[in-house]
Amino acid sequence: MSIPTLFTYTVPKDFADKTIEAFLLEQGYTKSLLSALKRVHFFEEKIEHYGIEKNGQWAFTVDLLAEGDCLSVYLPPEEENSAPPYNFPLDIVYEDRDILLLNKPAGLPCHPSPGHFEKTLAGAVVFYQMQNSSASSFVCHFIHRLDLDTSGLILLAKNRLAASVLNKDMKEGRIQRSYLAFCQGNPEFSLGSVPGFRRVHENEKEEFDYAFAISAPIARVEEEKMLRTVNFQKGQEALSYFNVLNYFPEKNYSLLHLQLATGRTHQIRVHLSYLSCPLLGDSLYGNGEESVFSQNIGLSRHALHSYSISFTHPIRKEKMFFQRELPPDLSMLQK
């Protein structure tokens, strides 16, 4: 069994006379994680340890704290791999004990699914972790997902505490991601004629500094497993912002910079198709015209790239920002 991961805290004045449980919940621990800590008991270099220790002594979640107390928390490892190990090189943008930020290539699925069970990004991370640590297994906690043919930045948590904090941040909109995309035509031409497509209000620009917004609910297409569509009666709220960075009139396509205020499945692809400006190379939401063009220029996937991400480190609480430029197969479209 792998050794649990140690987290240490010095109790601030604000938590004097409060319980260990109250303090750990504030740090991002969930009730299930606190329950798991009760079962931790191991020896390291002949020293006995428990899941929670206060000032070096075994402690319980109901115990009260004093200012300056030292809390040691031993987070138990997860014992089952999240995917079959896959020997595939990772493009690592950033890594530490708690998080892993990767630049994903197009054509690699994030996790096992029917038809894509063995050769996955999750499997490549499992292989990497097992090769570069003492871990006998590893679980990938994807904080967000990218479609099979989408390239770019993707964030993973390497333990359950980091995953708990980041998943909450994602749900509450504190993780910001932007994308670069090439689409057919120019979405600006649809302004004023498509419900839900508008210019961004001035009071929105403090948070989303973009020129255009698409507010169009997205729903699953009945009897279809993957296909989504705009549906103002049955759909879930979906809001996308974007700028047109460049329009190439001789080829009739545009380069867009987009940011999502919601995270619906296929949101960018559905919204651009709704504007009659589908992604180049998008066989699922395209109209056929862009697919023929994509084949002519040698583009073998939809033209979407996860360009930037900003978030707060789940443990150190530092602000972090990263970006990765277009890969060669998309960069050529600017020429």
C-alpha positions as a Markdown table, in Angstrom:
| # | Residue | x | y | z |
|---|---|---|---|---|
| 1 | Met | 0.0 | 0.0 | 0.0 |
| 2 | Ser | 1.2 | 3.5 | -0.9 |
| 3 | Ile | 2.0 | 5.9 | 2.0 |
| 4 | Pro | -0.8 | 8.5 | 2.6 |
| 5 | Thr | -0.1 | 12.1 | 1.5 |
| 6 | Leu | 0.7 | 14.5 | 4.4 |
| 7 | Phe | -1.0 | 17.9 | 4.7 |
| 8 | Thr | 0.1 | 20.2 | 7.5 |
| 9 | Tyr | -1.7 | 23.3 | 8.9 |
| 10 | Thr | -1.1 | 25.9 | 11.6 |
| 11 | Val | -4.4 | 26.9 | 13.2 |
| 12 | Pro | -5.1 | 30.6 | 12.9 |
| 13 | Lys | -6.8 | 32.7 | 15.6 |
| 14 | Asp | -10.1 | 32.6 | 13.8 |
| 15 | Phe | -10.4 | 28.9 | 14.5 |
| 16 | Ala | -9.5 | 28.9 | 18.2 |
| 17 | Asp | -12.2 | 27.0 | 20.2 |
| 18 | Lys | -13.6 | 25.5 | 17.0 |
| 19 | Thr | -13.6 | 21.9 | 16.0 |
| 20 | Ile | -11.1 | 20.2 | 13.7 |
| 21 | Glu | -14.0 | 19.3 | 11.5 |
| 22 | Ala | -15.0 | 22.9 | 11.0 |
| 23 | Phe | -11.4 | 23.8 | 10.2 |
| 24 | Leu | -10.9 | 21.0 | 7.7 |
| 25 | Leu | -14.2 | 21.7 | 6.0 |
| 26 | Glu | -13.0 | 25.3 | 5.4 |
| 27 | Gln | -9.9 | 23.9 | 3.8 |
| 28 | Gly | -12.0 | 22.0 | 1.2 |
| 29 | Tyr | -12.3 | 18.6 | 2.8 |
| 30 | Thr | -15.6 | 16.9 | 2.2 |
| 31 | Lys | -17.6 | 14.8 | 4.6 |
| 32 | Ser | -16.6 | 11.6 | 2.8 |
| 33 | Leu | -12.9 | 12.6 | 3.0 |
| 34 | Leu | -13.2 | 13.2 | 6.7 |
| 35 | Ser | -14.8 | 9.8 | 7.1 |
| 36 | Ala | -12.0 | 8.2 | 5.1 |
| 37 | Leu | -9.4 | 9.8 | 7.5 |
| 38 | Lys | -10.9 | 7.9 | 10.4 |
| 39 | Arg | -9.7 | 4.6 | 8.8 |
| 40 | Val | -6.1 | 5.7 | 8.3 |
| 41 | His | -3.6 | 3.9 | 10.5 |
| 42 | Phe | 0.0 | 3.1 | 9.4 |
| 43 | Phe | 3.6 | 2.9 | 10.4 |
| 44 | Glu | 6.4 | 5.0 | 8.7 |
| 45 | Glu | 9.9 | 4.3 | 9.9 |
| 46 | Lys | 8.5 | 2.5 | 12.9 |
| 47 | Ile | 6.4 | 5.6 | 13.9 |
| 48 | Glu | 2.7 | 5.1 | 14.3 |
| 49 | His | 0.4 | 7.5 | 12.4 |
| 50 | Tyr | -3.3 | 8.2 | 12.2 |
| 51 | Gly | -5.5 | 10.1 | 9.7 |
| 52 | Ile | -5.6 | 13.3 | 11.9 |
| 53 | Glu | -3.0 | 14.3 | 14.4 |
| 54 | Lys | -3.0 | 17.5 | 16.6 |
| 55 | Asn | 0.5 | 18.5 | 17.8 |
| 56 | Gly | 1.7 | 15.0 | 17.1 |
| 57 | Gln | -1.1 | 13.1 | 18.9 |
| 58 | Trp | -4.0 | 11.2 | 17.4 |
| 59 | Ala | -7.0 | 13.5 | 17.2 |
| 60 | Phe | -10.7 | 13.3 | 16.3 |
| 61 | Thr | -12.8 | 15.7 | 14.2 |
| 62 | Val | -14.8 | 16.8 | 17.2 |
| 63 | Asp | -11.7 | 17.9 | 19.1 |
| 64 | Leu | -11.4 | 21.6 | 19.7 |
| 65 | Leu | -8.5 | 23.7 | 18.4 |
| 66 | Ala | -6.3 | 26.4 | 19.9 |
| 67 | Glu | -4.5 | 29.2 | 18.0 |
| 68 | Gly | -1.1 | 27.9 | 16.8 |
| 69 | Asp | -2.0 | 24.2 | 17.0 |
| 70 | Cys | -0.2 | 22.0 | 14.4 |
| 71 | Leu | -2.6 | 19.7 | 12.4 |
| 72 | Ser | -1.2 | 16.8 | 10.4 |
| 73 | Val | -3.7 | 15.2 | 8.0 |
| 74 | Tyr | -2.7 | 11.9 | 6.2 |
| 75 | Leu | -4.9 | 11.6 | 3.1 |
| 76 | Pro | -5.2 | 7.9 | 2.1 |
| 77 | Pro | -4.2 | 6.9 | -1.5 |
| 78 | Glu | -6.8 | 5.7 | -4.0 |
| 79 | Glu | -6.1 | 2.0 | -4.8 |
| 80 | Glu | -7.5 | 1.5 | -8.3 |
| 81 | Asn | -6.3 | 2.9 | -11.6 |
| 82 | Ser | -8.7 | 5.2 | -13.4 |
| 83 | Ala | -7.6 | 3.8 | -16.7 |
| 84 | Pro | -5.4 | 1.1 | -18.2 |
| 85 | Pro | -1.8 | 2.4 | -18.2 |
| 86 | Tyr | -0.8 | 3.7 | -21.7 |
| 87 | Asn | 2.8 | 4.5 | -22.6 |
| 88 | Phe | 2.3 | 7.8 | -24.4 |
| 89 | Pro | 4.4 | 11.0 | -23.9 |
| 90 | Leu | 2.8 | 13.8 | -21.9 |
| 91 | Asp | 3.3 | 17.5 | -22.8 |
| 92 | Ile | 3.4 | 18.7 | -19.2 |
| 93 | Val | 2.9 | 22.5 | -18.7 |
| 94 | Tyr | 3.0 | 22.5 | -14.9 |
| 95 | Glu | 3.2 | 19.8 | -12.2 |
| 96 | Asp | 3.5 | 19.6 | -8.4 |
| 97 | Arg | 2.3 | 17.3 | -5.8 |
| 98 | Asp | -1.3 | 18.3 | -6.1 |
| 99 | Ile | -2.1 | 19.3 | -9.7 |
| 100 | Leu | -1.1 | 18.4 | -13.2 |
| 101 | Leu | -1.7 | 20.7 | -16.2 |
| 102 | Leu | -1.2 | 19.2 | -19.6 |
| 103 | Asn | -1.2 | 20.3 | -23.2 |
| 104 | Lys | -3.5 | 17.6 | -24.8 |
| 105 | Pro | -3.0 | 16.6 | -28.4 |
| 106 | Ala | -5.9 | 16.3 | -30.7 |
| 107 | Gly | -7.1 | 12.7 | -31.4 |
| 108 | Leu | -6.5 | 11.4 | -27.8 |
| 109 | Pro | -9.6 | 10.8 | -25.6 |
| 110 | Cys | -9.5 | 12.0 | -22.0 |
| 111 | His | -10.9 | 8.9 | -20.4 |
| 112 | Pro | -12.0 | 5.4 | -21.3 |
| 113 | Ser | -15.3 | 5.1 | -23.2 |
| 114 | Pro | -16.9 | 2.7 | -25.7 |
| 115 | Gly | -14.5 | 2.4 | -28.6 |
| 116 | His | -11.7 | 4.3 | -26.7 |
| 117 | Phe | -10.9 | 2.1 | -23.7 |
| 118 | Glu | -7.2 | 1.6 | -23.7 |
| 119 | Lys | -5.4 | 4.4 | -25.4 |
| 120 | Thr | -6.5 | 7.5 | -23.3 |
| 121 | Leu | -5.0 | 10.6 | -21.7 |
| 122 | Ala | -6.0 | 9.2 | -18.3 |
| 123 | Gly | -4.1 | 6.0 | -19.1 |
| 124 | Ala | -1.0 | 8.0 | -20.1 |
| 125 | Val | -1.1 | 9.9 | -16.8 |
| 126 | Val | -1.5 | 6.6 | -14.9 |
| 127 | Phe | 1.6 | 5.2 | -16.7 |
| 128 | Tyr | 3.6 | 8.4 | -16.1 |
| 129 | Gln | 2.7 | 8.4 | -12.4 |
| 130 | Met | 3.6 | 4.8 | -11.9 |
| 131 | Gln | 6.9 | 5.2 | -13.7 |
| 132 | Asn | 7.9 | 8.4 | -11.8 |
| 133 | Ser | 6.7 | 7.7 | -8.2 |
| 134 | Ser | 6.4 | 4.8 | -5.7 |
| 135 | Ala | 2.6 | 4.7 | -6.5 |
| 136 | Ser | 1.3 | 1.3 | -7.5 |
| 137 | Ser | -1.9 | 2.8 | -8.8 |
| 138 | Phe | -3.2 | 6.3 | -9.7 |
| 139 | Val | -6.6 | 8.0 | -10.1 |
| 140 | Cys | -6.9 | 10.9 | -12.5 |
| 141 | His | -9.3 | 13.6 | -11.3 |
| 142 | Phe | -10.2 | 15.7 | -14.4 |
| 143 | Ile | -11.4 | 19.1 | -13.4 |
| 144 | His | -12.8 | 19.7 | -16.9 |
| 145 | Arg | -12.9 | 17.7 | -20.1 |
| 146 | Leu | -11.9 | 18.2 | -23.7 |
| 147 | Asp | -13.5 | 16.4 | -26.7 |
| 148 | Leu | -11.4 | 13.8 | -28.6 |
| 149 | Asp | -10.3 | 16.2 | -31.3 |
| 150 | Thr | -9.9 | 19.3 | -29.1 |
| 151 | Ser | -6.3 | 20.2 | -28.3 |
| 152 | Gly | -4.8 | 22.3 | -25.5 |
| 153 | Leu | -4.8 | 22.9 | -21.8 |
| 154 | Ile | -6.5 | 20.5 | -19.4 |
| 155 | Leu | -6.3 | 20.5 | -15.6 |
| 156 | Leu | -6.1 | 17.4 | -13.4 |
| 157 | Ala | -6.0 | 17.0 | -9.6 |
| 158 | Lys | -3.6 | 14.4 | -8.2 |
| 159 | Asn | -5.4 | 13.7 | -5.0 |
| 160 | Arg | -8.9 | 13.9 | -3.6 |
| 161 | Leu | -8.4 | 17.1 | -1.6 |
| 162 | Ala | -7.1 | 19.1 | -4.6 |
| 163 | Ala | -10.0 | 17.6 | -6.7 |
| 164 | Ser | -12.6 | 18.6 | -4.1 |
| 165 | Val | -11.3 | 22.2 | -4.0 |
| 166 | Leu | -11.0 | 22.6 | -7.7 |
| 167 | Asn | -14.3 | 21.0 | -8.5 |
| 168 | Lys | -16.0 | 23.5 | -6.3 |
| 169 | Asp | -14.1 | 26.3 | -7.9 |
| 170 | Met | -15.2 | 25.1 | -11.3 |
| 171 | Lys | -18.8 | 24.8 | -10.3 |
| 172 | Glu | -18.8 | 28.3 | -8.8 |
| 173 | Gly | -17.1 | 29.9 | -11.8 |
| 174 | Arg | -13.7 | 30.6 | -10.3 |
| 175 | Ile | -11.8 | 28.7 | -13.0 |
| 176 | Gln | -11.6 | 30.7 | -16.2 |
| 177 | Arg | -10.8 | 29.0 | -19.6 |
| 178 | Ser | -10.6 | 30.4 | -23.0 |
| 179 | Tyr | -10.4 | 28.8 | -26.5 |
| 180 | Leu | -9.2 | 29.6 | -30.0 |
| 181 | Ala | -11.4 | 28.3 | -32.8 |
| 182 | Phe | -11.7 | 28.6 | -36.6 |
| 183 | Cys | -15.3 | 28.7 | -37.8 |
| 184 | Gln | -17.0 | 28.9 | -41.2 |
| 185 | Gly | -18.0 | 32.4 | -42.2 |
| 186 | Asn | -18.1 | 35.3 | -39.8 |
| 187 | Pro | -20.4 | 35.2 | -36.8 |
| 188 | Glu | -20.7 | 39.0 | -36.7 |
| 189 | Phe | -22.9 | 38.7 | -39.9 |
| 190 | Ser | -25.6 | 36.9 | -37.8 |
| 191 | Leu | -25.9 | 39.7 | -35.3 |
| 192 | Gly | -29.5 | 40.9 | -35.0 |
| 193 | Ser | -31.0 | 37.9 | -36.8 |
| 194 | Val | -30.4 | 35.1 | -34.3 |
| 195 | Pro | -32.2 | 34.9 | -31.0 |
| 196 | Gly | -29.9 | 35.0 | -28.0 |
| 197 | Phe | -26.9 | 36.4 | -30.0 |
| 198 | Arg | -26.0 | 40.0 | -28.9 |
| 199 | Arg | -23.3 | 42.5 | -28.2 |
| 200 | Val | -21.9 | 42.3 | -24.7 |
| 201 | His | -23.4 | 44.8 | -22.2 |
| 202 | Glu | -21.0 | 47.3 | -20.6 |
| 203 | Asn | -21.8 | 45.9 | -17.1 |
| 204 | Glu | -20.6 | 42.5 | -18.2 |
| 205 | Lys | -17.2 | 43.6 | -19.5 |
| 206 | Glu | -15.6 | 43.8 | -16.1 |
| 207 | Glu | -15.8 | 40.0 | -15.9 |
| 208 | Phe | -16.0 | 39.0 | -19.6 |
| 209 | Asp | -14.1 | 41.5 | -21.8 |
| 210 | Tyr | -15.5 | 40.2 | -25.1 |
| 211 | Ala | -17.5 | 41.9 | -27.8 |
| 212 | Phe | -20.3 | 39.3 | -28.4 |
| 213 | Ala | -22.3 | 36.9 | -26.3 |
| 214 | Ile | -24.5 | 33.8 | -27.2 |
| 215 | Ser | -27.2 | 33.0 | -24.6 |
| 216 | Ala | -28.9 | 29.9 | -26.0 |
| 217 | Pro | -30.0 | 26.9 | -23.9 |
| 218 | Ile | -28.6 | 23.5 | -24.9 |
| 219 | Ala | -30.4 | 20.2 | -24.7 |
| 220 | Arg | -29.6 | 16.6 | -25.6 |
| 221 | Val | -31.2 | 15.5 | -28.9 |
| 222 | Glu | -33.8 | 12.9 | -28.2 |
| 223 | Glu | -32.7 | 9.3 | -28.9 |
| 224 | Glu | -29.1 | 10.5 | -29.5 |
| 225 | Lys | -26.3 | 9.7 | -27.1 |
| 226 | Met | -23.9 | 12.5 | -28.0 |
| 227 | Leu | -25.7 | 15.1 | -30.1 |
| 228 | Arg | -26.8 | 18.4 | -28.6 |
| 229 | Thr | -28.8 | 21.3 | -29.9 |
| 230 | Val | -30.1 | 24.7 | -28.9 |
| 231 | Asn | -33.5 | 24.3 | -27.4 |
| 232 | Phe | -35.1 | 27.4 | -25.8 |
| 233 | Gln | -37.9 | 25.3 | -24.2 |
| 234 | Lys | -36.1 | 22.3 | -22.8 |
| 235 | Gly | -32.4 | 23.3 | -22.7 |
| 236 | Gln | -30.1 | 24.1 | -19.8 |
| 237 | Glu | -28.7 | 27.6 | -19.6 |
| 238 | Ala | -25.6 | 28.1 | -21.8 |
| 239 | Leu | -23.7 | 31.3 | -22.2 |
| 240 | Ser | -20.6 | 31.8 | -24.4 |
| 241 | Tyr | -18.6 | 35.0 | -25.1 |
| 242 | Phe | -16.3 | 35.6 | -28.0 |
| 243 | Asn | -14.3 | 38.1 | -30.1 |
| 244 | Val | -13.6 | 37.8 | -33.8 |
| 245 | Leu | -9.8 | 38.0 | -34.0 |
| 246 | Asn | -9.6 | 37.8 | -37.7 |
| 247 | Tyr | -11.8 | 37.2 | -40.7 |
| 248 | Phe | -10.3 | 35.7 | -43.9 |
| 249 | Pro | -12.7 | 36.8 | -46.6 |
| 250 | Glu | -10.9 | 35.0 | -49.4 |
| 251 | Lys | -11.5 | 31.7 | -47.6 |
| 252 | Asn | -14.6 | 32.7 | -45.7 |
| 253 | Tyr | -13.7 | 31.6 | -42.2 |
| 254 | Ser | -12.8 | 33.4 | -38.9 |
| 255 | Leu | -10.5 | 33.0 | -36.0 |
| 256 | Leu | -12.3 | 33.4 | -32.7 |
| 257 | His | -11.3 | 33.8 | -29.1 |
| 258 | Leu | -14.0 | 32.4 | -26.8 |
| 259 | Gln | -14.7 | 32.0 | -23.1 |
| 260 | Leu | -17.5 | 30.0 | -21.5 |
| 261 | Ala | -19.6 | 31.2 | -18.6 |
| 262 | Thr | -21.3 | 27.8 | -18.4 |
| 263 | Gly | -19.9 | 24.4 | -19.2 |
| 264 | Arg | -22.4 | 22.4 | -21.3 |
| 265 | Thr | -21.4 | 19.4 | -23.4 |
| 266 | His | -20.2 | 20.6 | -26.8 |
| 267 | Gln | -21.1 | 24.1 | -25.9 |
| 268 | Ile | -18.8 | 26.0 | -28.3 |
| 269 | Arg | -19.6 | 23.5 | -31.2 |
| 270 | Val | -23.3 | 23.8 | -30.6 |
| 271 | His | -23.4 | 27.6 | -30.3 |
| 272 | Leu | -21.3 | 28.2 | -33.4 |
| 273 | Ser | -23.4 | 25.7 | -35.4 |
| 274 | Tyr | -26.5 | 27.6 | -34.1 |
| 275 | Leu | -25.0 | 30.8 | -35.7 |
| 276 | Ser | -24.6 | 28.9 | -39.0 |
| 277 | Cys | -20.8 | 29.2 | -38.4 |
| 278 | Pro | -19.7 | 25.7 | -37.4 |
| 279 | Leu | -16.1 | 24.8 | -36.5 |
| 280 | Leu | -14.0 | 23.9 | -39.5 |
| 281 | Gly | -13.7 | 20.2 | -39.6 |
| 282 | Asp | -16.7 | 19.5 | -37.3 |
| 283 | Ser | -18.3 | 16.5 | -38.8 |
| 284 | Leu | -20.9 | 16.3 | -36.0 |
| 285 | Tyr | -22.2 | 19.9 | -36.0 |
| 286 | Gly | -21.1 | 21.0 | -39.5 |
| 287 | Asn | -23.2 | 21.5 | -42.6 |
| 288 | Gly | -20.8 | 19.6 | -44.9 |
| 289 | Glu | -19.4 | 22.6 | -46.6 |
| 290 | Glu | -16.7 | 23.2 | -44.0 |
| 291 | Ser | -15.8 | 19.5 | -44.0 |
| 292 | Val | -15.1 | 19.6 | -47.7 |
| 293 | Phe | -12.9 | 22.7 | -47.2 |
| 294 | Ser | -11.1 | 21.0 | -44.2 |
| 295 | Gln | -10.3 | 18.0 | -46.3 |
| 296 | Asn | -8.9 | 20.2 | -49.1 |
| 297 | Ile | -6.5 | 21.9 | -46.7 |
| 298 | Gly | -5.5 | 18.7 | -44.9 |
| 299 | Leu | -7.3 | 19.5 | -41.6 |
| 300 | Ser | -8.2 | 16.1 | -40.0 |
| 301 | Arg | -10.2 | 17.3 | -36.9 |
| 302 | His | -12.4 | 20.2 | -35.7 |
| 303 | Ala | -10.5 | 23.4 | -35.3 |
| 304 | Leu | -10.8 | 24.0 | -31.5 |
| 305 | His | -8.0 | 24.6 | -29.1 |
| 306 | Ser | -8.0 | 25.1 | -25.3 |
| 307 | Tyr | -5.9 | 28.2 | -25.2 |
| 308 | Ser | -5.7 | 29.6 | -21.6 |
| 309 | Ile | -6.6 | 28.8 | -18.0 |
| 310 | Ser | -6.6 | 30.8 | -14.8 |
| 311 | Phe | -7.3 | 29.3 | -11.4 |
| 312 | Thr | -6.2 | 29.4 | -7.7 |
| 313 | His | -4.0 | 26.7 | -6.5 |
| 314 | Pro | -6.1 | 24.3 | -4.4 |
| 315 | Ile | -3.6 | 24.0 | -1.6 |
| 316 | Arg | -1.2 | 27.0 | -1.7 |
| 317 | Lys | -4.0 | 29.4 | -2.7 |
| 318 | Glu | -1.7 | 31.2 | -5.3 |
| 319 | Lys | -3.2 | 32.7 | -8.5 |
| 320 | Met | -2.0 | 30.8 | -11.5 |
| 321 | Phe | -2.3 | 31.5 | -15.3 |
| 322 | Phe | -1.1 | 29.5 | -18.3 |
| 323 | Gln | -1.7 | 29.6 | -22.0 |
| 324 | Arg | -0.5 | 27.5 | -25.0 |
| 325 | Glu | -0.5 | 28.8 | -28.6 |
| 326 | Leu | -2.2 | 27.0 | -31.5 |
| 327 | Pro | -0.6 | 23.7 | -32.6 |
| 328 | Pro | 0.8 | 23.5 | -36.1 |
| 329 | Asp | -2.2 | 22.0 | -37.8 |
| 330 | Leu | -4.4 | 25.0 | -36.7 |
| 331 | Ser | -1.7 | 27.6 | -36.9 |
| 332 | Met | -1.4 | 27.0 | -40.6 |
| 333 | Leu | -5.0 | 28.3 | -41.0 |
| 334 | Gln | -3.7 | 31.8 | -40.3 |
| 335 | Lys | -1.6 | 31.9 | -43.4 |
